Each structure stands twice: as C-alpha cells, then as structure tokens.
Amino acid sequence: MDKVAASTARPVTPPLTERQEARRRRILHASAQLASRGGFDAVQMREVAESSQVALGTLYRYFPSKIHLLVATMQDQLEHMHGTLRKKPPAGDTAAERVAETLMRAFRALQREPHLADAMVRALTFADRSVSPEVDQVSRQTTVIILDAMGQEHPTPEQLSAVRVIEHTWHSALITWLSGRASIAQVKIDIETVCRLIDLTAPEETPGTGSRTP
C-alpha cells in the first residue's frame, strides 16, 4: 500500500449490506436537513429517527450519539464536495493555488448552509475520544481532497505535514468565520497564506539531473 493509501484508508469494518447502506444514507440525509434548518440544537436523535424512518434503537446502533452523527454528516458532506471538485478541478497554475481554490470552493459550499456548517463544526469541537474514528474519517477525507488538488499521489513526510497544517488552518478559519470573528476576505487571505507551505515542502531537483529528490 502506498503512503497516500496508508494515510487515508478508512478503518477496516464489516461492509454494510445494500439495505443497511440505504438506511445509513437516509439517516445522514435527515441529519443534514435538520441541521440546515435549525443548526446544532435542531438535530435531535428522536427527530432524526422519525425523519429517516428508522427505529430510535436502530439509529443509536449506527451512531451512538448526536456528536457521532454530526461528525459523520460532515464526512459525508466532504465526500459529496470531493465528487463535485473532481468533476470541475481547480485551475491554478501551482499546487498552492489549486489547493487554495479548492478549499475556498469547499468553504463557500459550507457558507451556503451556515446552520449546517455550524452544527458540524460544533460537533467536531465537542468530539471526545469515543468519536475518534469519525473524526479521523473527516481528516482523511480532507487530506484526500487536498492531495488531489496538489496532483500528488506520493507525498513526502514534509508534504503530509504541510497538509495537516493546512487542514488545521481551514478548520480554524471555519470556526472564526462562524463565530463572526473573521470575514470571508480574511479567510481567503489566511487560506492562501498557509497553502504556500506546499511550495516550501516541494521536493528539490537533484543538481544536474533535472529530477526531483524523493
């Protein structure tokens, strides 16, 4: 398994049946709809169960708490964004420009659903160790989105470190914007600034060969 696959692969879990996967999708859709209308407080497990037409006990088997559910909802939303981004890749000339454009497009998608964005980010903030698998999936999905924008299949350890710093900055920018402490213009500046780390961590060319060092 290459470095990207090793760092982004999901934990090994028994695959869901077609019926279970359909049920899970209904649950995530209901969660997103409720959050879009009323934010974090509007997502009540009983209402999610009713909206998705599953028993409350069944809902808790899929998602042990509201925090688990909303973090999984964020991973699902990022997965949808990734599909959209792949259909229309960023057009920047450099890896840093492409990543910055990608993250701002993802940010604007969340901006269109501020209540949903707030609910998901609050869930990530409140998540404890019991939610680690779901939080890790959000991080892995974000990493894949960034590496795709970079056009990088075999990142170096330094590049992966830069990606982690970019992820942290993007998450922090979401929090400060949602709390009214940063404008969209400031978020854009911060994202573009941190994405320059990509150029700083690019492998150097081997003198006299024109090839890059591993």
XYZ file of N, CA, C and O in Angstrom:
856
model
N 0.855 -1.206 0.000
C 0.000 0.000 0.000
C 0.886 1.249 0.000
O 1.837 1.321 0.767
N 0.631 2.243 -0.897
C 1.471 3.433 -0.920
C 1.135 4.357 0.239
O 0.225 4.123 1.012
N 1.926 5.437 0.363
C 1.791 6.329 1.511
C 0.407 6.964 1.588
O -0.167 7.111 2.661
N -0.106 7.387 0.417
C -1.411 8.036 0.433
C -2.483 7.058 0.871
O -3.332 7.362 1.713
N -2.459 5.863 0.304
C -3.466 4.874 0.674
C -3.368 4.535 2.140
O -4.371 4.399 2.839
N -2.147 4.408 2.650
C -1.971 4.062 4.055
C -2.468 5.149 4.973
O -2.991 4.894 6.055
N -2.295 6.401 4.550
C -2.667 7.509 5.428
C -4.120 7.909 5.299
O -4.650 8.628 6.133
N -4.784 7.461 4.223
C -6.160 7.909 4.014
C -7.175 6.777 4.052
O -8.375 7.033 4.029
N -6.718 5.539 4.116
C -7.656 4.424 4.128
C -8.511 4.440 5.379
O -8.053 4.796 6.451
N -9.791 4.062 5.239
C -10.688 4.008 6.387
C -10.386 2.776 7.232
O -9.824 1.798 6.746
N -10.774 2.816 8.503
C -10.595 1.638 9.340
C -11.365 0.457 8.754
O -12.395 0.620 8.110
N -10.827 -0.749 8.950
C -11.482 -1.941 8.421
C -12.711 -2.243 9.275
O -12.617 -2.482 10.464
N -13.886 -2.214 8.660
C -15.138 -2.533 9.343
C -15.946 -3.448 8.431
O -15.782 -3.422 7.209
N -16.810 -4.256 9.007
C -17.634 -5.129 8.168
C -18.449 -4.300 7.185
O -19.055 -3.287 7.561
N -18.460 -4.653 5.916
C -19.218 -3.874 4.931
C -20.716 -3.941 5.218
O -21.229 -4.957 5.680
N -21.378 -2.811 4.949
C -22.829 -2.768 5.141
C -23.518 -3.464 3.973
O -23.040 -3.431 2.844
N -24.641 -4.053 4.263
C -25.454 -4.601 3.187
C -26.090 -3.446 2.426
O -26.073 -2.295 2.885
N -26.657 -3.740 1.273
C -27.307 -2.687 0.489
C -28.424 -2.022 1.289
O -28.582 -0.795 1.258
N -29.168 -2.808 2.027
C -30.260 -2.256 2.835
C -29.721 -1.398 3.975
O -30.260 -0.321 4.273
N -28.651 -1.849 4.615
C -28.056 -1.069 5.708
C -27.464 0.243 5.200
O -27.591 1.281 5.854
N -26.835 0.178 4.029
C -26.257 1.392 3.460
C -27.351 2.394 3.110
O -27.201 3.605 3.341
N -28.460 1.920 2.573
C -29.581 2.803 2.261
C -30.134 3.446 3.538
O -30.478 4.629 3.554
N -30.203 2.658 4.594
C -30.687 3.173 5.875
C -29.732 4.248 6.412
O -30.159 5.293 6.889
N -28.453 3.972 6.315
C -27.453 4.940 6.786
C -27.539 6.241 5.999
O -27.441 7.331 6.557
N -27.749 6.126 4.697
C -27.851 7.324 3.866
C -29.084 8.144 4.252
O -29.045 9.368 4.267
N -30.178 7.487 4.558
C -31.388 8.207 4.991
C -31.126 8.939 6.306
O -31.576 10.075 6.492
N -30.406 8.294 7.190
C -30.089 8.921 8.484
C -29.232 10.166 8.283
O -29.512 11.230 8.853
N -28.188 10.052 7.477
C -27.305 11.191 7.230
C -28.049 12.320 6.526
O -27.831 13.506 6.818
N -28.939 11.966 5.604
C -29.726 12.984 4.905
C -30.645 13.710 5.890
O -30.747 14.951 5.860
N -31.293 12.964 6.776
C -32.177 13.581 7.768
C -31.389 14.487 8.701
O -31.839 15.588 9.060
N -30.201 14.048 9.093
C -29.346 14.858 9.966
C -28.990 16.179 9.295
O -29.093 17.254 9.906
N -28.585 16.110 8.032
C -28.205 17.323 7.302
C -29.394 18.263 7.119
O -29.265 19.485 7.259
N -30.563 17.703 6.834
C -31.758 18.526 6.640
C -32.149 19.250 7.926
O -32.456 20.450 7.911
N -32.143 18.541 9.040
C -32.492 19.159 10.324
C -31.474 20.229 10.708
O -31.840 21.315 11.171
N -30.194 19.927 10.514
C -29.156 20.901 10.846
C -29.249 22.131 9.955
O -29.039 23.257 10.411
N -29.561 21.931 8.687
C -29.686 23.065 7.753
C -30.789 24.019 8.181
O -30.683 25.234 7.992
N -31.850 23.460 8.769
C -32.990 24.301 9.174
C -32.768 24.987 10.522
O -33.199 26.120 10.706
N -32.117 24.302 11.443
C -32.037 24.881 12.784
C -30.717 24.760 13.505
O -30.634 25.069 14.691
N -29.678 24.287 12.810
C -28.374 24.198 13.436
C -28.226 23.028 14.401
O -29.004 22.070 14.374
N -27.246 23.116 15.260
C -26.872 22.034 16.178
C -28.043 21.591 17.050
O -28.315 20.394 17.203
N -28.749 22.541 17.643
C -29.826 22.208 18.582
C -31.007 21.525 17.904
O -31.782 20.823 18.560
N -31.165 21.734 16.607
C -32.304 21.149 15.883
C -32.119 19.671 15.605
O -33.083 18.978 15.267
N -30.900 19.191 15.730
C -30.636 17.776 15.456
C -30.876 16.982 16.733
O -30.015 16.895 17.607
N -32.073 16.445 16.861
C -32.443 15.599 17.985
C -32.592 14.171 17.484
O -33.208 13.930 16.448
N -32.031 13.238 18.225
C -31.987 11.858 17.747
C -33.371 11.292 17.440
O -33.560 10.589 16.439
N -34.351 11.609 18.258
C -35.695 11.092 18.002
C -36.252 11.634 16.684
O -36.882 10.902 15.910
N -36.014 12.919 16.416
C -36.491 13.510 15.162
C -35.748 12.939 13.962
O -36.333 12.744 12.891
N -34.457 12.692 14.136
C -33.685 12.082 13.047
C -34.247 10.701 12.736
O -34.426 10.330 11.566
N -34.546 9.938 13.783
C -35.104 8.592 13.590
C -36.430 8.659 12.850
O -36.675 7.890 11.909
N -37.278 9.585 13.255
C -38.581 9.712 12.616
C -38.437 10.146 11.155
O -39.096 9.608 10.259
N -37.556 11.120 10.909
C -37.378 11.633 9.546
C -36.784 10.591 8.609
O -37.083 10.573 7.411
N -35.925 9.747 9.145
C -35.272 8.738 8.312
C -36.010 7.403 8.316
O -35.563 6.439 7.682
N -37.112 7.362 9.066
C -37.969 6.168 9.118
C -37.210 4.932 9.630
O -37.288 3.854 9.042
N -36.471 5.140 10.719
C -35.812 4.022 11.395
C -36.178 4.076 12.871
O -36.532 5.141 13.402
N -36.093 2.938 13.540
C -36.359 2.904 14.970
C -35.253 3.641 15.711
O -34.101 3.664 15.267
N -35.600 4.247 16.830
C -34.615 5.003 17.590
C -33.446 4.109 18.012
O -32.280 4.517 17.951
N -33.745 2.887 18.420
C -32.687 1.963 18.803
C -31.757 1.651 17.644
O -30.538 1.525 17.827
N -32.324 1.541 16.447
C -31.512 1.291 15.249
C -30.590 2.472 14.977
O -29.417 2.297 14.643
N -31.112 3.672 15.129
C -30.305 4.877 14.931
C -29.091 4.864 15.853
O -27.956 5.136 15.423
N -29.307 4.519 17.118
C -28.200 4.511 18.079
C -27.187 3.408 17.774
O -26.020 3.516 18.174
N -27.598 2.354 17.097
C -26.626 1.326 16.702
C -25.704 1.847 15.606
O -24.528 1.470 15.541
N -26.224 2.694 14.761
C -25.397 3.293 13.717
C -24.546 4.433 14.278
O -23.361 4.557 13.940
N -25.166 5.272 15.104
C -24.497 6.445 15.646
C -24.824 6.558 17.140
O -25.953 6.914 17.498
N -23.872 6.257 18.017
C -24.127 6.211 19.461
C -24.553 7.535 20.086
O -25.107 7.542 21.185
N -24.297 8.645 19.404
C -24.675 9.947 19.955
C -24.877 10.951 18.829
O -24.503 10.699 17.671
N -25.427 12.070 19.185
C -25.609 13.171 18.240
C -24.268 13.652 17.685
O -24.161 14.008 16.509
N -23.225 13.658 18.526
C -21.912 14.094 18.078
C -21.377 13.132 17.014
O -20.870 13.558 15.970
N -21.494 11.825 17.272
C -21.086 10.844 16.268
C -21.821 11.091 14.942
O -21.223 11.039 13.862
N -23.100 11.356 15.038
C -23.925 11.543 13.845
C -23.497 12.773 13.052
O -23.338 12.718 11.827
N -23.293 13.889 13.739
C -22.966 15.133 13.037
C -21.550 15.109 12.462
O -21.307 15.692 11.399
N -20.624 14.457 13.144
C -19.279 14.334 12.577
C -19.331 13.450 11.330
O -18.701 13.750 10.308
N -20.114 12.363 11.381
C -20.288 11.518 10.203
C -20.974 12.293 9.079
O -20.675 12.093 7.895
N -21.876 13.193 9.442
C -22.541 14.039 8.447
C -21.535 14.936 7.748
O -21.595 15.132 6.533
N -20.569 15.454 8.515
C -19.541 16.302 7.904
C -18.684 15.497 6.932
O -18.372 15.971 5.830
N -18.319 14.283 7.317
C -17.539 13.444 6.416
C -18.320 13.183 5.128
O -17.767 13.226 4.026
N -19.611 12.952 5.271
C -20.470 12.701 4.108
C -20.546 13.932 3.209
O -20.482 13.829 1.982
N -20.674 15.107 3.813
C -20.727 16.345 3.041
C -19.416 16.581 2.298
O -19.410 17.003 1.135
N -18.292 16.308 2.967
C -16.989 16.471 2.319
C -16.832 15.496 1.152
O -16.257 15.840 0.115
N -17.369 14.302 1.314
C -17.299 13.317 0.236
C -18.077 13.796 -0.985
O -17.622 13.645 -2.127
N -19.234 14.383 -0.738
C -20.009 14.943 -1.850
C -19.253 16.096 -2.517
O -19.225 16.217 -3.747
N -18.640 16.956 -1.689
C -17.861 18.077 -2.233
C -16.716 17.556 -3.095
O -16.423 18.103 -4.156
N -16.076 16.485 -2.625
C -14.951 15.917 -3.365
C -15.407 15.463 -4.745
O -14.711 15.682 -5.751
N -16.565 14.828 -4.813
C -17.094 14.402 -6.102
C -17.325 15.580 -7.032
O -17.007 15.527 -8.226
N -17.862 16.666 -6.480
C -18.095 17.872 -7.276
C -16.788 18.478 -7.755
O -16.671 18.898 -8.917
N -15.796 18.520 -6.868
C -14.495 19.092 -7.220
C -13.798 18.282 -8.307
O -13.113 18.837 -9.164
N -13.979 16.977 -8.282
C -13.353 16.132 -9.299
C -13.968 16.373 -10.674
O -13.302 16.235 -11.700
N -15.253 16.719 -10.691
C -15.902 16.994 -11.970
C -15.419 18.314 -12.562
O -15.406 18.486 -13.773
N -15.017 19.239 -11.681
C -14.509 20.530 -12.137
C -13.271 20.864 -11.319
O -13.330 21.598 -10.339
N -12.112 20.322 -11.705
C -10.880 20.517 -10.937
C -10.461 21.984 -10.882
O -10.814 22.781 -11.762
N -9.699 22.371 -9.851
C -9.218 23.749 -9.734
C -8.271 24.078 -10.880
O -7.593 23.198 -11.423
N -8.206 25.365 -11.214
C -7.463 25.767 -12.415
C -6.160 26.506 -12.128
O -5.559 27.069 -13.027
N -5.704 26.519 -10.881
C -4.481 27.255 -10.550
C -3.252 26.691 -11.235
O -3.190 25.498 -11.554
N -2.248 27.549 -11.454
C -1.017 27.124 -12.122
C -0.103 26.334 -11.199
O 0.673 25.492 -11.651
N -0.156 26.621 -9.894
C 0.705 25.931 -8.938
C -0.144 25.081 -8.002
O -1.356 25.288 -7.869
N 0.521 24.134 -7.326
C -0.189 23.296 -6.367
C -0.810 24.144 -5.272
O -1.945 23.904 -4.848
N -0.072 25.148 -4.791
C -0.586 26.019 -3.726
C -1.849 26.740 -4.167
O -2.821 26.850 -3.411
N -1.853 27.240 -5.402
C -3.026 27.945 -5.923
C -4.215 27.002 -6.065
O -5.355 27.368 -5.761
N -3.961 25.784 -6.524
C -5.053 24.824 -6.712
C -5.668 24.407 -5.371
O -6.889 24.284 -5.252
N -4.820 24.213 -4.375
C -5.342 23.838 -3.058
C -6.138 24.984 -2.458
O -7.217 24.781 -1.886
N -5.617 26.204 -2.569
C -6.332 27.364 -2.034
C -7.694 27.520 -2.703
O -8.711 27.753 -2.035
N -7.737 27.360 -4.029
C -9.012 27.464 -4.751
C -9.973 26.362 -4.306
O -11.161 26.601 -4.083
N -9.449 25.151 -4.153
C -10.276 24.018 -3.736
C -10.881 24.252 -2.362
O -12.083 24.039 -2.147
N -10.066 24.681 -1.402
C -10.554 24.890 -0.040
C -11.539 26.051 0.036
O -12.493 26.014 0.826
N -11.332 27.074 -0.787
C -12.285 28.181 -0.786
C -13.601 27.760 -1.431
O -14.674 28.205 -1.013
N -13.555 26.887 -2.433
C -14.802 26.377 -3.015
C -15.561 25.539 -1.986
O -16.784 25.638 -1.863
N -14.821 24.726 -1.232
C -15.451 23.934 -0.173
C -16.014 24.852 0.903
O -17.117 24.633 1.425
N -15.279 25.899 1.222
C -15.730 26.853 2.232
C -17.015 27.541 1.791
O -17.964 27.686 2.568
N -17.062 27.942 0.536
C -18.263 28.631 0.032
C -19.461 27.704 -0.005
O -20.599 28.141 0.187
N -19.215 26.414 -0.247
C -20.312 25.446 -0.208
C -20.896 25.382 1.205
O -22.118 25.343 1.388
N -20.029 25.398 2.205
C -20.497 25.415 3.596
C -21.154 26.751 3.935
O -22.113 26.806 4.705
N -20.644 27.807 3.342
C -21.204 29.147 3.582
C -22.663 29.226 3.138
O -23.459 29.955 3.738
N -23.009 28.462 2.113
C -24.390 28.482 1.626
C -25.346 27.798 2.605
O -26.556 27.977 2.512
N -24.788 26.988 3.519
C -25.595 26.298 4.533
C -24.996 26.598 5.909
O -24.447 25.702 6.569
N -25.101 27.845 6.377
C -24.410 28.225 7.617
C -24.866 27.457 8.853
O -24.047 27.147 9.728
N -26.149 27.133 8.945
C -26.626 26.375 10.112
C -26.042 24.958 10.119
O -25.633 24.451 11.169
N -25.989 24.349 8.946
C -25.406 23.013 8.829
C -23.913 23.070 9.149
O -23.396 22.214 9.891
N -23.215 24.053 8.590
C -21.781 24.189 8.849
C -21.508 24.369 10.334
O -20.610 23.743 10.907
N -22.310 25.215 10.976
C -22.127 25.460 12.409
C -22.346 24.179 13.213
O -21.580 23.866 14.136
N -23.381 23.419 12.870
C -23.676 22.185 13.596
C -22.535 21.186 13.455
O -22.115 20.560 14.447
N -22.008 21.032 12.263
C -20.943 20.060 12.040
C -19.642 20.473 12.721
O -18.955 19.648 13.327
N -19.318 21.758 12.640
C -18.077 22.235 13.267
C -18.181 22.161 14.790
O -17.217 21.796 15.470
N -19.354 22.472 15.329
C -19.537 22.346 16.777
C -19.377 20.897 17.220
O -18.781 20.606 18.262
N -19.889 19.974 16.425
C -19.747 18.557 16.763
C -18.274 18.147 16.770
O -17.826 17.428 17.664
N -17.512 18.618 15.783
C -16.085 18.315 15.750
C -15.379 18.875 16.980
O -14.495 18.245 17.556
N -15.798 20.064 17.391
C -15.184 20.715 18.552
C -15.504 19.969 19.836
O -14.655 19.845 20.730
N -16.728 19.459 19.947
C -17.165 18.760 21.163
C -16.709 17.294 21.203
O -16.804 16.654 22.244
N -16.246 16.760 20.083
C -15.945 15.331 19.989
C -14.863 14.907 20.988
O -13.825 15.565 21.110
N -15.120 13.800 21.702
C -14.125 13.237 22.602
C -13.513 11.990 21.968
O -13.713 11.724 20.781
N -12.777 11.216 22.754
C -12.073 10.063 22.191
C -13.019 9.018 21.596
O -12.647 8.284 20.682
N -14.232 8.956 22.113
C -15.166 7.955 21.594
C -15.555 8.224 20.142
O -16.054 7.333 19.448
N -15.327 9.444 19.692
C -15.697 9.833 18.328
C -14.468 9.832 17.406
O -14.551 10.250 16.264
N -13.342 9.351 17.911
C -12.093 9.389 17.139
C -12.204 8.768 15.749
O -11.696 9.341 14.771
N -12.868 7.597 15.589
C -12.956 7.028 14.230
C -13.659 7.959 13.243
O -13.217 8.112 12.093
N -14.738 8.605 13.687
C -15.474 9.518 12.805
C -14.643 10.776 12.513
O -14.620 11.268 11.382
N -13.961 11.299 13.542
C -13.112 12.480 13.345
C -11.972 12.146 12.388
O -11.619 12.952 11.511
N -11.403 10.951 12.532
C -10.323 10.538 11.646
C -10.799 10.454 10.201
O -10.046 10.785 9.270
N -12.034 10.027 9.996
C -12.567 9.949 8.632
C -12.699 11.342 8.018
O -12.424 11.537 6.829
N -13.108 12.318 8.824
C -13.179 13.698 8.332
C -11.788 14.167 7.921
O -11.597 14.774 6.855
N -10.792 13.891 8.761
C -9.425 14.296 8.460
C -8.905 13.607 7.205
O -8.287 14.242 6.339
N -9.163 12.303 7.079
C -8.708 11.578 5.894
C -9.354 12.113 4.630
O -8.703 12.260 3.592
N -10.655 12.426 4.709
C -11.341 12.942 3.529
C -10.770 14.298 3.127
O -10.575 14.576 1.934
N -10.479 15.138 4.114
C -9.890 16.451 3.830
C -8.505 16.285 3.212
O -8.140 16.999 2.268
N -7.729 15.341 3.732
C -6.396 15.081 3.192
C -6.471 14.659 1.731
O -5.706 15.147 0.885
N -7.399 13.765 1.412
C -7.552 13.294 0.030
C -7.915 14.460 -0.890
O -7.394 14.575 -2.014
N -8.806 15.327 -0.436
C -9.204 16.489 -1.243
C -7.997 17.371 -1.541
O -7.792 17.822 -2.677
N -7.179 17.622 -0.520
C -6.003 18.485 -0.696
C -4.980 17.828 -1.613
O -4.428 18.469 -2.519
N -4.694 16.538 -1.401
C -3.709 15.848 -2.232
C -4.166 15.769 -3.687
O -3.344 15.880 -4.610
N -5.454 15.593 -3.911
C -5.981 15.594 -5.278
C -5.737 16.952 -5.945
O -5.363 17.021 -7.120
N -5.981 18.018 -5.195
C -5.759 19.357 -5.743
C -4.279 19.596 -6.037
O -3.928 20.258 -7.021
N -3.416 19.033 -5.194
C -1.976 19.153 -5.418
C -1.528 18.342 -6.621
O -0.497 18.619 -7.226
N -2.307 17.286 -6.965
C -1.879 16.372 -8.008
C -0.771 15.476 -7.509
O 0.121 15.078 -8.264
N -0.837 15.165 -6.206
C 0.247 14.431 -5.548
C -0.229 13.061 -5.089
O -1.072 12.947 -4.208
N 0.308 12.005 -5.694
C -0.060 10.643 -5.310
C 0.905 10.052 -4.291
O 0.554 9.143 -3.539
N 2.132 10.567 -4.265
C 3.139 10.018 -3.365
C 3.784 11.160 -2.573
O 4.948 11.519 -2.815
N 3.050 11.757 -1.636
C 3.583 12.893 -0.875
C 4.723 12.479 0.044
O 4.756 11.353 0.555
N 5.662 13.384 0.236
C 6.747 13.165 1.191
C 6.223 13.415 2.604
O 5.154 14.029 2.784
N 6.945 12.978 3.631
C 6.522 13.284 5.007
C 6.376 14.788 5.244
O 5.468 15.222 5.962
N 7.265 15.574 4.626
C 7.168 17.034 4.791
C 5.897 17.579 4.154
O 5.238 18.474 4.704
N 5.518 17.037 2.995
C 4.279 17.479 2.347
C 3.055 17.085 3.165
O 2.113 17.863 3.290
N 3.053 15.881 3.730
C 1.937 15.464 4.579
C 1.837 16.343 5.823
O 0.737 16.645 6.288
N 2.979 16.763 6.347
C 2.972 17.673 7.493
C 2.345 19.014 7.100
O 1.540 19.582 7.845
N 2.706 19.506 5.902
C 2.121 20.761 5.417
C 0.617 20.613 5.232
O -0.153 21.526 5.568
N 0.185 19.458 4.718
C -1.247 19.213 4.540
C -1.967 19.264 5.882
O -3.056 19.841 5.998
N -1.374 18.691 6.923
C -2.006 18.725 8.245
C -2.144 20.156 8.759
O -3.178 20.528 9.332
N -1.114 20.973 8.552
C -1.182 22.372 8.986
C -2.267 23.111 8.204
O -3.013 23.929 8.767
N -2.374 22.828 6.918
C -3.419 23.447 6.089
C -4.792 23.037 6.588
O -5.714 23.862 6.689
N -4.969 21.749 6.916
C -6.254 21.277 7.461
C -6.608 22.019 8.746
O -7.749 22.451 8.935
N -5.632 22.154 9.644
C -5.884 22.844 10.915
C -6.310 24.290 10.682
O -7.209 24.811 11.346
N -5.624 24.942 9.728
C -5.944 26.343 9.433
C -7.340 26.471 8.840
O -8.097 27.390 9.191
N -7.686 25.546 7.942
C -9.021 25.587 7.324
C -10.105 25.406 8.380
O -11.100 26.125 8.390
N -9.891 24.446 9.284
C -10.863 24.210 10.349
C -10.976 25.427 11.256
O -12.078 25.864 11.613
N -9.825 26.023 11.610
C -9.836 27.220 12.460
C -10.537 28.382 11.760
O -11.277 29.152 12.391
N -10.318 28.499 10.447
C -10.963 29.572 9.681
C -12.476 29.407 9.689
O -13.226 30.391 9.787
N -12.947 28.159 9.600
C -14.384 27.899 9.679
C -14.948 28.371 11.022
O -15.999 29.013 11.083
N -14.226 28.052 12.088
C -14.686 28.426 13.426
C -14.747 29.937 13.586
O -15.745 30.492 14.080
N -13.684 30.627 13.172
C -13.658 32.088 13.347
C -14.696 32.770 12.467
O -15.300 33.766 12.876
N -14.945 32.212 11.257
C -15.982 32.811 10.413
C -17.362 32.577 11.007
O -18.188 33.494 11.073
N -17.630 31.357 11.451
C -18.941 31.038 12.013
C -19.237 31.851 13.267
O -20.393 32.164 13.550
N -18.191 32.194 14.013
C -18.386 32.973 15.235
C -18.418 34.476 14.961
O -18.551 35.278 15.892
N -18.284 34.859 13.698
C -18.340 36.272 13.341
C -17.062 37.032 13.594
O -17.040 38.264 13.556
N -15.960 36.312 13.824
C -14.689 36.964 14.143
C -13.772 37.104 12.933
O -12.672 37.636 13.061
N -14.220 36.629 11.765
C -13.416 36.764 10.551
C -14.336 36.895 9.353
O -15.378 36.249 9.287
N -13.950 37.749 8.423
C -14.719 37.922 7.191
C -14.276 36.884 6.165
O -13.233 36.237 6.314
N -15.074 36.744 5.109
C -14.707 35.827 4.036
C -13.380 36.268 3.413
O -12.535 35.434 3.070
N -13.187 37.583 3.293
C -11.944 38.102 2.714
C -10.738 37.699 3.561
O -9.697 37.296 3.028
N -10.885 37.766 4.883
C -9.789 37.376 5.760
C -9.527 35.880 5.694
O -8.377 35.433 5.696
N -10.603 35.106 5.622
C -10.451 33.650 5.479
C -9.661 33.329 4.214
O -8.749 32.485 4.227
N -9.988 33.994 3.128
C -9.297 33.743 1.849
C -7.807 34.050 1.975
O -6.956 33.292 1.498
N -7.482 35.160 2.624
C -6.076 35.532 2.810
C -5.343 34.479 3.633
O -4.228 34.050 3.300
N -5.983 34.028 4.724
C -5.357 33.025 5.590
C -5.134 31.707 4.847
O -4.074 31.083 4.985
N -6.128 31.280 4.073
C -6.008 30.027 3.331
C -4.905 30.126 2.281
O -4.074 29.213 2.132
N -4.876 31.225 1.554
C -3.845 31.397 0.530
C -2.454 31.445 1.159
O -1.487 30.899 0.602
N -2.355 32.074 2.326
C -1.062 32.169 3.010
C -0.560 30.795 3.450
O 0.585 30.426 3.201
N -1.422 30.019 4.101
C -0.972 28.711 4.601
C -0.689 27.744 3.459
O 0.183 26.867 3.587
N -1.372 27.898 2.340
C -1.142 26.995 1.213
C 0.239 27.177 0.588
O 0.722 26.296 -0.138
N 0.907 28.275 0.887
C 2.270 28.475 0.378
C 3.248 27.472 0.988
O 4.352 27.284 0.477
N 2.826 26.829 2.075
C 3.664 25.779 2.651
C 3.906 24.655 1.648
O 4.921 23.966 1.711
N 2.957 24.477 0.739
C 3.090 23.408 -0.257
C 4.320 23.646 -1.121
O 5.092 22.718 -1.410
N 4.540 24.905 -1.535
C 5.710 25.213 -2.354
C 6.996 25.035 -1.552
O 8.015 24.592 -2.085
N 6.947 25.348 -0.263
C 8.143 25.244 0.574
C 8.548 23.800 0.830
O 9.720 23.518 1.105
N 7.573 22.890 0.765
C 7.867 21.480 1.047
C 7.986 20.633 -0.219
O 8.127 19.418 -0.135
N 7.935 21.257 -1.396
C 8.070 20.507 -2.648
C 9.472 19.914 -2.730
O 10.457 20.578 -2.381
N 9.599 18.656 -3.169
C 10.926 18.037 -3.308
C 11.819 18.865 -4.222
O 11.363 19.397 -5.240
N 13.080 18.973 -3.855
C 14.019 19.758 -4.656
C 14.564 18.917 -5.803
O 14.644 17.694 -5.720
N 14.937 19.614 -6.872
C 15.512 18.910 -8.017
C 16.946 18.496 -7.712
O 17.694 19.225 -7.051
N 17.349 17.317 -8.159
C 18.711 16.861 -7.982
C 19.608 17.620 -8.947
O 19.340 17.637 -10.155
N 20.661 18.294 -8.454
C 21.520 19.093 -9.330
C 22.053 18.268 -10.503
O 22.534 17.140 -10.350
N 21.932 18.858 -11.681
C 22.490 18.245 -12.872
C 21.653 17.170 -13.518
O 22.007 16.660 -14.573
N 20.522 16.828 -12.879
C 19.699 15.750 -13.458
C 18.342 16.223 -13.879
O 17.682 15.603 -14.711
N 17.866 17.315 -13.266
C 16.546 17.814 -13.582
C 15.462 17.027 -12.902
O 14.283 17.280 -13.086
N 15.866 15.993 -12.134
C 14.866 15.193 -11.430
C 14.755 15.633 -9.987
O 15.687 16.236 -9.450
N 13.638 15.293 -9.378
C 13.409 15.708 -8.001
C 13.834 14.606 -7.049
O 13.692 13.431 -7.335
N 14.362 15.045 -5.912
C 14.762 14.076 -4.902
C 13.536 13.496 -4.244
O 12.513 14.167 -4.153
N 13.575 12.256 -3.780
C 12.405 11.629 -3.164
C 12.134 12.206 -1.802
O 13.010 12.784 -1.206
